[in-house]
Amino acid sequence: MTTATRSRKGSRRGRRAAVRQAPLRTHWLLLTTLVLTLAAALLLQGYTRHMYGHAADGAAPDRGGSATVPEQVRTGGPVIAADDGAEPRTARPAAGTIALTFDDGPDPRWTPQILDVLRRHGVHATFFTVGTQVAAEPELARRIVAEGHQIGVHTFTHADLSAAAPWRRNLELREAQLALAGATGRTSTLFRPPYSAGNDALTDAGWDVVGQAGREGYLTVLTSQDSEDWRRPGTDAIVAAATPKGRDGQILLMHDAGGDRSQTVAALDRLLPRLQAEGFRFETVSTAVGLADPVRPAGTAEHWQGLALIAVLGASSWVLDLLDWLLWAAGAIGVLRAVALLAAARRHKRLRAHGWGPPVTEPVSVIVPAYNESAGIEAAVRSLLASDHPVEVIVVDDGSTDGTADLVESLNLPYVRVFRQPNSGKPAALNLGLRYARAELVVMVDGDTVFEPDAVRMLVQPFADRRVGAVSGNAKVVNRGGLLGRWQHIEYVVGFNLDRRLFDLAECMPTVPGAVGAFRRSALLRIGGVAEETLAEDTDLTMALCRAGWRVVYEERAKAWTEAPASLGALWRQRYRWCYGTLQAMWKHRGALRQRGQAGKLGRRGLLYLLMFQVLLPLLAPVVDVFTLYGLVFLDPVRIIGLWLAFMLVQMAMGAYAFRLDGEKLGPLWTLPLQQFVYRQLMYLVVIQSVYTALAGSRLRWQRMQRYGSLSVPPPAAGSAPGR
């Protein structure tokens, strides 16, 4: 047995590992703020866009009896003052006077056309506007006021106030008023409840709304004549319905929004000159009933609050539109990736059926870097010696404190050499093993991994092709009991191995996993051995080989069994290191984007694939979850659940095919839907944390995984876990 002296590189690695990492808290605070802001924006948009519909006012729901409606209101005029503590008062337009009113706007298409018709005929009208529409079209609201028309409120979201709680009625009126104040600098005391009609249609619930509005200073304006344009019955029918039967004054209901209003525009252009010719006068509501102007300048505070409301609504609308676009983008990219992976896997299977060439029989050196691996090192070493291919095993103890080296030495196994070094890190341990390796073909394996008997032989067969510099094997999860184990098992089979098949075909393999990989020793020495600049030394090494012109391939028949993290905390630490190290390696080898040959394939295929599907897509993927929740609350839940089920069917189909390729039983796939609710979110957070760490320039220490001693010898038969 040999004890190696500490190398200069190992010394640098040890010092780097000792750097104290400051806690990264700012980005989580920022992320929490962004999540809360996004939630607020979605809630606001859900309330304003989808909580209430824009069914026409004439389609009033039945709200019960009218026993509490005063007789003088039921038989009185359509303008109602219901002040607190006073008898309700009503008013109606003078004979021969029509107060023309428009509900539901402003609408960017129909309101300008209606305003043009009114201007041509010299008529002023009253517009009962919806607050969200005013916020979306403030210029139109200002035009209404500027052209001498009267403006009123029609709630904030076109809500049916008769079915709403008092606090929501107050909110609807208050926000509608703020929208007016922000857009026009004016406030109005005119109010028309959505889904209202004439006085005789007023119910007890409707009278309660009128009473609350009166107590808050509003005049309620109902209608006495309905053009029924909300039915869209045709221009002639609208003209007929809007024409008074006598000379009594009327408050006429029409609409400038809420759907196609082309019939309204055409009917209005015919109706106005006809009624003017018959001697009818058109006035605003207040003028028609002889009241003071209800529209007044808004206070400074109210105006600025209104501007803030409009800005917030605009920003939240922009956020929702962006999320909608990102959702479609993420969905399209995900589907394209699924198709590409399945097609590549099918083609890869056909190509590998032809073999690699003449059998490779030369001996292999297996390097096992070990730091506190006493729980599984014996199983790992014995599985290697059980190989059906000639091997020597080199165990490099990296300063273990649990007697790992002593344990291996005590086994007194043939063809096993143990080297010791002060704790210097995994790259230094691998480089030390390379120095003492006797064979040209080298297998690197983690101390928590056991090989199947034919794994080494299968792993080195691709070296029959002199262009191959490294081979990735098929790492499988041994401790797959419980949900977390099953989820990682699914990820290894469906995610990692399908990706490797695609990378193999595209000749841009970015990673030979540390658990099971083979290399040409001469190729490794030519690039300077295993570098220590990144925490993903396996990815860094693989990319360096690709840039040196070597081809890296995947041999799925070379199976090794490795321990996966058994707790969410351990999983977080492992994946954080993997992801952060991969980002480091991508940045280090970004020059491959400009190179040609094998390096160019890595750069323009492998690096871009990693950037899109392992960085950007995970960052976008939460959009799907956020939109799912949004849709369940505010959209059609049946449609949303259907889309989610379709997405899961695609995932299940990919999983079933990948399991079939790997000879695995399909049983664990039943946990795939549950994986979407916990495991996937954890991976999102890992990517977010890693990207922030990389952008912030912070250093991440090596995150060692706890060993559980779940490895056993002899190794498993293909398709089943060891020791089962």
XYZ file of C-alpha atoms in Angstrom:
724
model
C 0.000 0.000 0.000
C 1.186 3.561 -0.743
C 0.660 6.935 0.897
C 0.835 9.805 -1.622
C 2.223 13.153 -0.670
C -0.008 16.158 -1.028
C 0.262 17.697 -4.480
C 0.279 21.405 -5.267
C -3.092 21.128 -6.963
C -4.522 19.333 -3.956
C -3.258 22.091 -1.717
C -5.084 24.693 -3.795
C -8.223 22.585 -3.713
C -8.040 22.251 0.046
C -7.707 25.979 0.513
C -10.602 26.644 -1.832
C -12.792 24.166 0.038
C -12.040 25.980 3.258
C -13.467 29.286 2.014
C -16.346 30.218 4.267
C -19.544 30.664 2.349
C -21.701 33.597 3.375
C -25.401 32.797 3.656
C -27.361 33.706 0.566
C -30.521 35.320 1.877
C -31.078 38.384 -0.302
C -32.211 36.434 -3.341
C -34.761 34.448 -1.327
C -36.163 37.716 -0.019
C -36.267 38.977 -3.593
C -37.885 35.752 -4.804
C -40.480 35.910 -2.033
C -41.239 39.501 -2.968
C -41.589 38.558 -6.636
C -43.865 35.628 -5.787
C -46.086 37.794 -3.606
C -46.161 40.504 -6.270
C -47.025 37.941 -8.926
C -49.751 36.473 -6.717
C -51.187 39.933 -6.129
C -51.094 40.709 -9.858
C -52.835 37.446 -10.710
C -55.453 37.900 -8.012
C -56.128 41.396 -9.267
C -56.409 40.242 -12.861
C -58.497 37.262 -11.843
C -60.888 39.553 -10.005
C -61.086 42.188 -12.727
C -61.132 39.898 -15.752
C -62.824 36.703 -14.687
C -64.640 37.037 -11.390
C -67.648 38.599 -13.094
C -68.923 38.313 -16.624
C -70.042 40.988 -19.023
C -73.460 39.634 -19.782
C -75.786 42.356 -20.952
C -77.688 44.361 -18.370
C -80.993 43.217 -19.779
C -80.183 39.631 -18.880
C -80.946 40.334 -15.230
C -80.965 37.306 -12.915
C -84.022 36.680 -10.774
C -83.265 37.919 -7.241
C -86.584 37.213 -5.558
C -89.465 39.405 -4.407
C -89.856 43.143 -3.943
C -91.709 43.486 -0.643
C -89.278 46.059 0.780
C -89.260 48.328 -2.281
C -91.207 51.517 -1.423
C -94.296 52.111 -3.513
C -93.162 55.632 -4.485
C -89.955 54.108 -5.902
C -91.709 51.270 -7.715
C -94.019 53.709 -9.478
C -91.684 56.703 -9.563
C -89.042 58.001 -11.903
C -85.843 56.128 -12.874
C -83.488 58.535 -11.041
C -83.480 57.612 -7.360
C -82.010 59.377 -4.338
C -82.087 57.108 -1.308
C -80.262 59.180 1.312
C -79.837 57.675 4.742
C -82.553 58.790 7.141
C -84.727 60.436 4.484
C -87.643 59.305 2.370
C -86.479 58.102 -1.049
C -87.055 60.541 -3.880
C -87.327 59.877 -7.603
C -87.262 61.980 -10.744
C -88.027 61.478 -14.422
C -87.106 63.469 -17.546
C -89.432 66.198 -18.711
C -91.870 65.471 -21.499
C -90.261 65.271 -24.926
C -86.807 64.748 -23.370
C -84.667 61.675 -23.785
C -81.611 60.982 -21.660
C -79.573 58.709 -23.877
C -77.366 56.368 -21.789
C -74.668 53.856 -22.722
C -73.455 51.041 -20.461
C -70.395 48.797 -20.150
C -67.749 50.918 -21.897
C -65.514 52.423 -22.890
C -64.665 49.970 -25.643
C -61.738 50.695 -27.984
C -63.749 49.723 -31.060
C -67.369 50.722 -30.468
C -67.173 53.738 -28.135
C -65.309 55.920 -30.689
C -67.880 55.061 -33.360
C -70.753 55.958 -31.033
C -69.034 59.209 -30.045
C -68.646 60.053 -33.731
C -72.376 59.485 -34.355
C -73.313 61.635 -31.353
C -71.032 64.442 -32.521
C -72.488 64.401 -36.031
C -75.984 64.853 -34.639
C -75.070 67.318 -31.895
C -76.260 65.036 -29.077
C -74.858 64.687 -25.568
C -75.332 61.419 -23.705
C -74.448 59.816 -20.374
C -71.924 56.973 -20.267
C -72.038 54.557 -17.348
C -68.526 53.186 -17.435
C -66.977 50.039 -15.983
C -63.890 50.829 -13.905
C -61.662 48.192 -15.476
C -62.599 49.441 -18.929
C -61.775 53.000 -17.917
C -58.389 51.846 -16.611
C -57.726 49.996 -19.861
C -58.927 52.887 -22.095
C -58.270 56.133 -20.181
C -57.998 58.175 -23.385
C -61.558 57.242 -24.337
C -62.811 58.193 -20.878
C -61.125 61.575 -21.285
C -62.678 61.979 -24.739
C -66.153 61.299 -23.329
C -65.707 64.123 -20.821
C -63.956 66.452 -23.264
C -66.819 66.217 -25.788
C -69.381 67.337 -23.215
C -70.901 63.994 -22.342
C -71.748 63.016 -18.808
C -69.978 60.114 -17.128
C -71.135 57.771 -14.373
C -70.053 54.557 -12.693
C -71.240 51.094 -13.569
C -69.136 49.308 -10.893
C -65.513 48.300 -11.232
C -65.925 44.843 -12.772
C -69.557 44.796 -13.924
C -70.442 42.840 -10.800
C -73.996 41.862 -9.873
C -74.128 43.869 -6.643
C -77.470 42.396 -5.598
C -75.656 39.103 -4.959
C -72.579 40.709 -3.360
C -71.711 41.400 0.255
C -71.760 45.044 1.436
C -67.956 45.227 1.593
C -67.709 44.112 -2.028
C -70.320 46.657 -3.130
C -68.295 49.349 -1.429
C -65.126 48.096 -3.103
C -66.768 48.051 -6.544
C -67.992 51.640 -6.202
C -64.792 52.945 -4.653
C -62.471 51.406 -7.246
C -64.709 52.500 -10.128
C -64.621 56.043 -8.784
C -60.828 55.946 -8.451
C -60.490 54.739 -12.026
C -62.556 57.730 -13.186
C -60.537 60.126 -11.031
C -57.252 58.782 -12.363
C -58.270 58.736 -16.023
C -60.275 61.958 -16.280
C -59.537 63.949 -13.133
C -63.301 63.884 -12.447
C -65.627 62.080 -10.055
C -69.298 61.341 -10.559
C -72.229 60.633 -8.245
C -74.251 58.938 -10.991
C -74.508 55.174 -10.560
C -76.215 52.445 -12.520
C -76.215 48.915 -11.099
C -75.310 46.201 -13.614
C -78.206 43.914 -14.541
C -80.740 46.551 -13.507
C -83.805 47.536 -15.538
C -86.788 49.765 -14.743
C -88.254 50.696 -11.368
C -90.916 48.011 -11.622
C -88.198 45.341 -11.916
C -86.447 46.431 -8.708
C -86.229 43.573 -6.177
C -85.495 43.577 -2.467
C -81.835 42.750 -3.146
C -81.672 45.497 -5.769
C -83.261 48.002 -3.394
C -80.616 47.146 -0.810
C -77.952 48.044 -3.403
C -79.732 51.342 -4.174
C -79.913 52.135 -0.462
C -76.219 51.457 0.142
C -75.259 53.516 -2.911
C -77.441 56.359 -1.650
C -75.787 56.297 1.752
C -72.445 56.611 -0.012
C -73.621 59.690 -1.927
C -74.752 58.240 -5.245
C -77.826 58.843 -7.370
C -79.037 55.595 -8.856
C -80.101 55.807 -12.485
C -82.352 53.030 -13.763
C -84.022 52.969 -17.187
C -87.475 53.618 -18.492
C -86.925 52.414 -22.061
C -84.686 49.564 -23.171
C -83.448 49.474 -26.764
C -82.715 45.767 -26.211
C -79.548 46.151 -28.257
C -77.969 43.656 -25.842
C -79.974 40.988 -27.660
C -78.500 42.072 -31.031
C -81.915 41.584 -32.696
C -81.060 43.656 -35.785
C -80.930 47.378 -36.536
C -84.650 47.752 -37.300
C -85.645 46.015 -34.056
C -83.330 48.244 -32.020
C -84.735 51.407 -33.623
C -88.276 50.244 -32.941
C -87.564 49.330 -29.304
C -85.803 52.667 -28.671
C -88.587 54.836 -30.117
C -90.916 56.278 -27.399
C -94.571 55.405 -27.708
C -95.670 58.846 -26.556
C -94.251 62.172 -25.427
C -93.197 61.121 -21.943
C -89.569 61.714 -21.073
C -87.392 58.635 -21.137
C -84.029 57.369 -19.940
C -83.013 55.166 -22.847
C -80.620 52.229 -22.327
C -78.067 51.334 -24.993
C -74.578 49.786 -24.884
C -71.192 50.844 -26.222
C -69.340 47.682 -25.114
C -69.913 44.090 -24.061
C -69.783 42.507 -27.493
C -70.462 43.360 -31.125
C -72.218 46.746 -31.123
C -72.331 47.341 -34.862
C -76.141 47.134 -34.788
C -76.216 49.735 -32.008
C -74.060 52.137 -34.016
C -76.220 51.728 -37.122
C -79.468 52.031 -35.159
C -78.243 55.158 -33.349
C -77.385 56.860 -36.617
C -80.967 56.332 -37.802
C -82.708 56.928 -34.482
C -81.256 60.343 -33.585
C -82.325 62.325 -36.657
C -85.755 60.657 -36.669
C -86.507 61.541 -33.023
C -85.029 65.036 -33.430
C -87.329 65.556 -36.373
C -90.244 64.510 -34.148
C -89.325 67.220 -31.637
C -87.546 65.147 -29.004
C -84.594 66.714 -27.187
C -81.570 64.690 -26.132
C -79.954 65.664 -22.817
C -77.645 64.236 -20.208
C -79.289 62.582 -17.193
C -78.796 65.509 -14.808
C -80.065 68.085 -17.330
C -83.032 65.897 -18.280
C -84.260 65.738 -14.673
C -83.170 69.224 -13.638
C -80.323 68.380 -11.265
C -76.981 70.056 -10.664
C -74.047 68.612 -12.558
C -73.004 65.428 -10.682
C -69.539 65.377 -12.274
C -66.941 67.346 -10.298
C -63.152 67.744 -10.290
C -61.414 65.027 -8.293
C -59.245 65.918 -5.324
C -55.481 65.715 -5.710
C -55.153 62.649 -3.491
C -57.994 60.862 -5.266
C -56.534 61.697 -8.668
C -53.127 60.255 -7.742
C -54.692 57.202 -6.164
C -56.615 56.681 -9.380
C -53.448 57.013 -11.450
C -51.773 54.447 -9.191
C -54.719 52.082 -9.627
C -54.562 52.402 -13.408
C -50.800 51.786 -13.331
C -51.196 48.701 -11.153
C -53.939 47.319 -13.392
C -51.810 47.952 -16.459
C -48.783 46.277 -14.901
C -50.784 43.266 -13.743
C -52.345 42.952 -17.181
C -48.873 43.023 -18.725
C -47.726 40.349 -16.268
C -50.684 38.131 -17.132
C -50.083 38.564 -20.862
C -46.399 37.743 -20.351
C -47.263 34.646 -18.332
C -49.690 33.589 -21.027
C -46.944 33.912 -23.649
C -44.427 32.106 -21.458
C -46.938 29.332 -20.843
C -47.356 28.697 -24.551
C -43.590 28.964 -25.088
C -42.842 26.514 -22.268
C -45.519 24.138 -23.515
C -44.278 24.234 -27.113
C -40.657 23.758 -26.050
C -41.630 20.905 -23.740
C -43.564 19.097 -26.472
C -40.732 19.553 -28.990
C -38.253 18.206 -26.457
C -40.445 15.184 -25.732
C -40.750 14.394 -29.439
C -37.003 14.837 -29.971
C -36.108 12.623 -27.002
C -38.438 9.816 -28.030
C -37.272 9.910 -31.664
C -33.621 9.962 -30.587
C -34.123 7.085 -28.155
C -35.716 4.950 -30.855
C -32.923 5.659 -33.328
C -30.227 5.176 -30.682
C -31.584 1.746 -29.839
C -31.413 0.680 -33.514
C -27.879 2.007 -33.959
C -26.520 0.348 -30.818
C -27.922 -3.005 -31.905
C -25.078 -3.155 -34.478
C -22.351 -3.093 -31.806
C -19.105 -1.109 -31.675
C -16.667 -3.280 -33.595
C -14.071 -5.873 -32.544
C -14.341 -6.825 -28.850
C -12.186 -4.829 -26.443
C -10.437 -7.232 -24.056
C -7.497 -5.235 -22.666
C -7.306 -4.784 -18.882
C -8.883 -1.787 -17.186
C -7.805 0.353 -14.237
C -10.734 1.319 -12.000
C -10.197 4.423 -9.858
C -12.367 4.803 -6.751
C -11.972 8.198 -5.020
C -13.178 7.807 -1.444
C -13.845 10.210 1.406
C -15.583 8.692 4.434
C -17.115 5.895 2.347
C -16.867 3.112 4.939
C -20.616 2.436 4.650
C -20.397 1.255 1.045
C -16.777 0.931 -0.029
C -16.577 -2.818 0.528
C -19.620 -3.479 -1.651
C -18.232 -1.180 -4.333
C -14.809 -2.826 -4.438
C -16.130 -6.393 -4.315
C -18.564 -5.657 -7.168
C -15.651 -4.427 -9.285
C -13.590 -7.539 -8.590
C -16.605 -9.630 -9.592
C -16.436 -8.149 -13.106
C -16.209 -10.524 -16.059
C -13.449 -8.277 -17.465
C -9.845 -8.040 -16.166
C -9.499 -5.071 -13.800
C -7.239 -3.537 -11.224
C -8.895 -1.425 -8.536
C -7.224 1.741 -7.238
C -8.826 3.174 -4.106
C -7.669 6.725 -3.329
C -8.526 7.695 0.229
C -8.958 11.476 0.378
C -8.173 12.025 4.050
C -11.116 9.985 5.393
C -11.791 10.116 9.114
C -13.982 7.003 9.285
C -11.324 4.384 8.491
C -12.245 3.915 4.831
C -8.669 3.095 3.758
C -8.089 0.795 6.742
C -11.282 -1.087 5.901
C -10.228 -1.706 2.281
C -6.722 -2.753 3.356
C -8.144 -5.166 5.909
C -10.052 -6.984 3.184
C -6.715 -8.045 1.681
C -8.264 -8.382 -1.782
C -6.189 -9.182 -4.867
C -5.768 -6.577 -7.613
C -6.702 -3.812 -5.160
C -4.285 -1.006 -4.285
C -4.952 1.715 -1.748
C -3.391 5.176 -1.854
C -3.814 7.811 0.818
C -3.655 11.578 0.541
C -4.527 14.452 2.867
C -8.030 15.767 2.154
C -7.607 17.614 -1.143
C -10.851 17.022 -2.964
C -12.183 14.557 -5.523
C -10.292 15.955 -8.559
C -6.960 15.547 -6.740
C -7.911 11.995 -5.764
C -8.783 11.113 -9.365
C -5.549 12.644 -10.656
C -3.577 10.615 -8.118
C -5.323 7.465 -9.300
C -4.498 8.341 -12.912
C -0.840 8.682 -11.980
C -0.739 5.114 -10.651
C -3.081 3.487 -13.187
C -1.377 0.790 -15.253
C -3.960 0.430 -18.027
C -4.742 2.726 -20.956
C -8.475 2.362 -20.327
C -9.613 3.861 -17.047
C -12.977 3.553 -15.315
C -13.904 6.116 -12.673
C -16.501 5.152 -10.108
C -17.822 6.767 -6.919
C -17.394 5.001 -3.616
C -21.171 4.677 -3.219
C -21.644 2.644 -6.408
C -21.661 -1.069 -7.245
C -21.175 -2.457 -10.758
C -23.016 -5.318 -12.357
C -20.672 -8.170 -13.420
C -20.694 -7.167 -17.095
C -20.674 -3.396 -16.532
C -16.919 -2.832 -17.009
C -16.847 -5.020 -20.123
C -19.822 -3.216 -21.635
C -18.403 0.158 -20.648
C -15.140 -0.279 -22.568
C -16.519 -1.791 -25.779
C -17.053 1.617 -27.478
C -13.265 2.157 -27.327
C -13.069 -0.123 -30.364
C -13.716 3.159 -32.175
C -10.429 5.101 -31.952
C -12.360 8.404 -32.009
C -14.046 7.642 -28.670
C -12.342 9.264 -25.702
C -14.947 8.635 -23.007
C -18.025 6.498 -22.369
C -20.981 7.199 -20.105
C -22.589 4.249 -18.427
C -26.103 3.753 -17.108
C -26.374 4.864 -13.461
C -29.365 3.435 -11.618
C -30.796 4.191 -8.181
C -30.437 1.348 -5.665
C -32.383 2.831 -2.725
C -35.604 3.400 -4.596
C -37.938 2.654 -1.706
C -40.331 5.403 -0.653
C -41.605 8.310 -2.721
C -38.318 10.205 -2.833
C -36.412 7.138 -3.975
C -38.991 6.347 -6.651
C -38.954 9.934 -7.905
C -35.176 9.879 -8.289
C -35.382 6.471 -9.959
C -37.837 7.948 -12.477
C -35.581 10.955 -13.021
C -32.524 8.780 -13.682
C -34.350 6.553 -16.159
C -36.582 9.115 -17.888
C -34.545 12.303 -17.594
C -30.842 11.504 -17.516
C -30.795 8.429 -19.739
C -33.120 9.773 -22.431
C -31.000 12.918 -22.578
C -27.819 10.851 -22.934
C -29.244 8.977 -25.897
C -29.980 12.295 -27.598
C -26.533 13.663 -26.731
C -24.914 10.520 -28.109
C -26.666 10.852 -31.463
C -25.879 14.573 -31.639
C -22.234 13.927 -30.629
C -22.379 16.530 -27.871
C -22.380 14.549 -24.612
C -21.778 17.118 -21.845
C -21.402 14.780 -18.870
C -19.990 11.355 -18.123
C -21.370 10.741 -14.603
C -18.931 10.194 -11.786
C -20.810 7.050 -10.812
C -20.016 5.122 -13.996
C -17.715 6.370 -16.750
C -14.713 5.158 -18.751
C -11.874 7.171 -20.331
C -8.701 6.836 -22.345
C -5.896 7.571 -19.905
C -3.775 9.192 -22.621
C -6.628 11.534 -23.532
C -7.037 12.570 -19.900
C -3.333 13.229 -19.452
C -3.261 15.254 -22.669
C -5.871 17.696 -21.313
C -4.126 17.940 -17.954
C -6.184 15.454 -15.991
C -9.230 16.288 -13.905
C -9.576 20.040 -13.369
C -10.667 21.502 -10.051
C -12.121 24.860 -11.107
C -15.723 23.640 -10.902
C -17.848 21.595 -8.528
C -19.031 19.367 -11.384
C -15.656 17.832 -12.209
C -17.297 15.104 -14.303
C -19.058 17.653 -16.529
C -15.944 19.830 -16.761
C -13.824 16.814 -17.705
C -16.286 15.617 -20.347
C -16.533 19.043 -21.957
C -12.747 19.353 -22.014
C -12.471 16.023 -23.847
C -15.078 17.121 -26.402
C -13.198 20.370 -26.986
C -10.007 18.346 -27.489
C -11.714 16.542 -30.385
C -12.691 13.303 -28.672
C -16.091 11.756 -29.077
C -18.080 10.853 -25.946
C -20.771 8.144 -26.226
C -23.377 6.395 -24.105
C -23.508 2.663 -23.430
C -26.799 1.930 -21.697
C -25.907 -1.752 -21.091
C -23.141 -0.776 -18.648
C -25.195 -0.583 -15.464
C -24.066 0.572 -12.068
C -26.126 1.040 -8.934
C -25.675 4.135 -6.807
C -27.121 5.506 -3.603
C -29.452 8.475 -4.046
C -30.184 11.050 -1.329
C -32.751 9.757 1.156
C -33.973 13.142 2.425
C -35.072 16.377 0.816
C -32.212 18.224 2.510
C -29.598 15.826 1.160
C -31.207 15.932 -2.274
C -31.146 19.736 -2.213
C -27.427 19.812 -1.384
C -26.554 17.278 -4.077
C -28.573 18.900 -6.846
C -27.445 22.389 -5.842
C -23.846 21.299 -6.309
C -24.631 19.556 -9.579
C -26.524 22.481 -11.035
C -24.076 25.127 -9.856
C -21.126 23.053 -11.065
C -22.772 22.572 -14.452
C -23.227 26.335 -14.790
C -19.550 26.783 -13.921
C -18.531 24.244 -16.559
C -20.788 25.816 -19.192
C -19.243 29.207 -18.558
C -15.720 27.776 -18.554
C -16.256 26.074 -21.923
C -18.351 28.794 -23.561
C -15.585 29.176 -26.132
C -16.848 25.944 -27.742
C -19.657 28.002 -29.280
C -17.116 29.543 -31.668
C -15.133 26.387 -32.420
C -15.510 23.838 -35.159
C -15.515 20.066 -35.250
C -16.302 18.085 -32.114
C -15.896 21.192 -29.927
C -18.400 23.103 -32.033
C -20.924 20.298 -31.666
C -20.574 20.539 -27.915
C -20.948 24.309 -27.996
C -23.770 24.798 -30.453
C -25.674 21.637 -29.562
C -24.797 20.523 -26.051
C -24.329 23.885 -24.334
C -27.390 25.431 -25.953
C -29.453 22.368 -25.028
C -28.306 22.631 -21.417
C -29.018 26.343 -21.373
C -32.509 25.891 -22.741
C -33.679 22.739 -20.977
C -31.701 22.680 -17.736
C -31.605 26.404 -17.003
C -34.225 28.451 -18.863
C -37.028 25.884 -19.069
C -36.894 25.060 -15.331
C -37.052 28.789 -14.681
C -40.116 29.020 -16.935
C -41.728 25.800 -15.761
C -43.285 27.340 -12.634
C -45.405 29.387 -15.033
C -47.335 26.200 -15.783
C -48.041 25.624 -12.102
C -48.942 29.259 -11.429
C -51.275 29.338 -14.398
C -52.835 26.048 -13.346
C -53.751 27.511 -9.957
C -54.941 30.707 -11.624
C -57.076 28.737 -14.044
C -58.595 26.546 -11.347
C -59.754 29.620 -9.440
C -60.659 32.082 -12.176
C -61.033 30.159 -15.455
C -62.737 26.917 -16.441
C -61.455 24.317 -13.937
C -62.645 21.412 -16.097
C -60.581 22.676 -19.034
C -57.542 23.315 -16.842
C -57.719 19.841 -15.290
C -58.090 18.382 -18.794
C -54.946 20.174 -19.975
C -53.046 19.023 -16.904
C -54.147 15.443 -17.493
C -53.013 15.696 -21.119
C -49.636 16.939 -19.919
C -49.423 14.018 -17.494
C -50.310 11.546 -20.237
C -47.384 12.823 -22.304
C -45.114 12.446 -19.268
C -46.428 8.956 -18.573
C -45.915 7.912 -22.196
C -42.320 9.151 -22.125
C -41.770 7.399 -18.814
C -43.203 4.099 -20.019
C -41.031 4.141 -23.142
C -37.887 5.025 -21.191
C -38.589 2.282 -18.625
C -39.098 -0.192 -21.435
C -35.774 0.767 -23.007
C -34.014 0.243 -19.674
C -35.782 -3.024 -18.914
C -37.462 -1.562 -15.821
C -40.838 -2.428 -14.352
C -43.480 0.259 -14.817
C -44.708 0.173 -11.211
C -42.888 3.297 -9.931
C -44.539 5.435 -12.616
C -47.720 5.634 -10.558
C -45.909 8.216 -8.417
C -45.226 10.479 -11.401
C -48.299 12.719 -10.863
C -47.286 13.225 -7.225
C -43.785 14.150 -8.389
C -45.202 17.267 -10.016
C -46.297 18.705 -6.656
C -43.101 18.346 -4.582
C -40.083 17.081 -6.463
C -40.432 19.332 -9.478
C -40.804 22.458 -7.321
C -37.650 21.521 -5.411
C -35.728 21.256 -8.677
C -37.022 24.698 -9.720
C -35.698 26.178 -6.494
C -32.358 24.452 -7.018
C -32.000 26.072 -10.431
C -33.037 29.476 -9.070
C -30.535 29.189 -6.217
C -27.772 28.017 -8.556
C -28.348 30.765 -11.111
C -28.360 33.396 -8.393
C -25.172 31.985 -6.850
C -23.484 32.037 -10.253
C -24.631 35.579 -11.084
C -23.655 36.831 -7.626
C -20.169 35.387 -8.000
C -20.473 33.491 -4.708
C -18.478 30.362 -4.000
C -20.227 27.133 -3.174
C -18.467 24.561 -1.044
C -18.493 20.853 -1.828
C -21.753 19.377 -0.593
C -20.988 15.832 0.513
C -23.877 13.377 0.499
C -24.620 11.217 3.504
C -24.129 7.475 2.922
C -26.752 5.010 4.080
C -25.085 1.636 3.507
C -27.816 0.387 1.192
C -25.332 -1.167 -1.282
C -24.899 -4.934 -1.274
C -22.964 -7.663 -3.022
C -23.527 -9.557 -5.220
C -24.840 -6.847 -7.558
C -28.362 -7.063 -8.950
C -29.540 -8.742 -12.060
C -30.524 -6.386 -14.837
C -33.745 -4.545 -14.127
C -33.856 -5.172 -10.385
C -32.294 -3.487 -7.398
C -29.314 -5.072 -5.563
C -30.164 -7.121 -2.553
C -33.840 -7.382 -3.410
